């Protein structure tokens, strides 16, 4: 075995107790006392998660003799100094019961882990090559288990894994090691080749997926994206790790794979016609994570080069990585021929509606939303809609506005496609982190335009996007529909048959009347309110009417008088103008 490699073993030692046993063996530990740490967060999910809290036991040894460990902080340990030449092994028992794309999960049906949850980082030795021995659980009931991961089998090493087998895999360094999630179990496996790159799809969980349909559609999407950035693709192979559950949605991007959580009903089934909404959602998720293979895994903010796994990594650019990716995820479905233009306009209208329903868009800029992701976007509470804007949704709309601005100001000579391709060539292919103003700089360079106003207004400021005007130039009409009832100024939820206020909008009728988040609405003008009749009650009233409200705050009855506001924005609708003759030549190129 390569003497300078850091060697890990991971063993689902007790699936019923959700415990992995993980060892990290360092051949040349720091003579001053080797330190080890587990990351506090996982790239792609911008929240401090303190994965080390799931370590339930940790011990160290050298050549069979115990070595004492001193815990320095919530996720760092230091081993007693050893004589030069003596190796050091640290073994952890790790609890794994987080069925999300961000953590680790283990039971008798399968195992899934991200390296950030299980592999200690030998501090100061992050650049050393790594070997990892992925071991099966013991017992005949696990005989059908195999392994899905984009990690490379360690060919030439003793115990090297075969593709999809247990055994030893390799990574060039710690950063690469933890960027390849691993699934073990009796999953369904499908395969396709896109632009010469083998793509595996491993589906875990009970499902009736029509894998032929899925592979055919994903092949179109992946080929379109590889050609978009230019062949050859930056990865040698790619793996979609899909976990199908009853209800669930999530994805996390990696350099050569993605972990996806979906509702099994969103997967295609035999005999399915067209692209139903659920399947469209799933393909959009696949397309989103796949686009990240370029945009955020390789073109990435300078603040992430290298990642600091101990703390928050601040950047104002998440809108460019998540927003532009959100713009292209659905667009790739259209441009690869998987969905049609009407489907696509419906998806875009949904994003516009989302943003327009969020008053926080006039409080927080995209740059601020990106920077504060760690403490705001990822930690939503009752006040979030008032003060936070999604850098995904509004970021996608800024990408749309930028695309249309570039196209209309250059007679369709330059588009956001050119900007992405140049970002890829300058920063992605070269592994140089993007400076904070990279998108603006490259866009100005591509189009030979001054875009300072655009970025000041829409990225660093909170000015409303001129989407109606921009879309009209391209023959698409944007219309807004208001609600049919006067407004209480609240977002409600059905809680066990009662109307609970989730968010009370700033300056709205409910806030002026003294209602608060968490209040249970009981009656309007002396009549009982239920989730099923709230709209009917409000529909018989007018903006400006004063109404009597009874509500519970905790267990105390409160009564107030509320003056109803005019109906508020409900939904955006996009339609194609007939016989549009726009000022822009070749406008038919957009959207696809
Ligand atoms: Zn994303």
Short mmCIF file of C-alpha atoms and ligand atoms in Angstrom, two decimals, residues 44 251 253 288-289 292 296 321-322 325-326 392, ligand 1:
data_model
loop_
_atom_site.label_atom_id
_atom_site.label_comp_id
_atom_site.label_asym_id
_atom_site.label_seq_id
_atom_site.Cartn_x
_atom_site.Cartn_y
_atom_site.Cartn_z
CA UNK A 44 -23.19 23.44 -1.55
CA UNK A 251 -30.10 17.72 -4.29
CA UNK A 253 -23.84 18.86 -6.34
CA UNK A 288 -29.71 21.80 -11.85
CA UNK A 289 -27.17 19.62 -10.05
CA UNK A 292 -23.21 22.75 -11.07
CA UNK A 296 -19.81 26.16 -8.64
CA UNK A 321 -23.90 30.08 -8.79
CA UNK A 322 -27.41 29.16 -7.65
CA UNK A 325 -27.87 27.55 -12.44
CA UNK A 326 -31.59 27.80 -11.65
CA UNK A 392 -32.12 30.99 -6.26
ZN1 LIG B 1 -27.86 24.50 -6.65
#
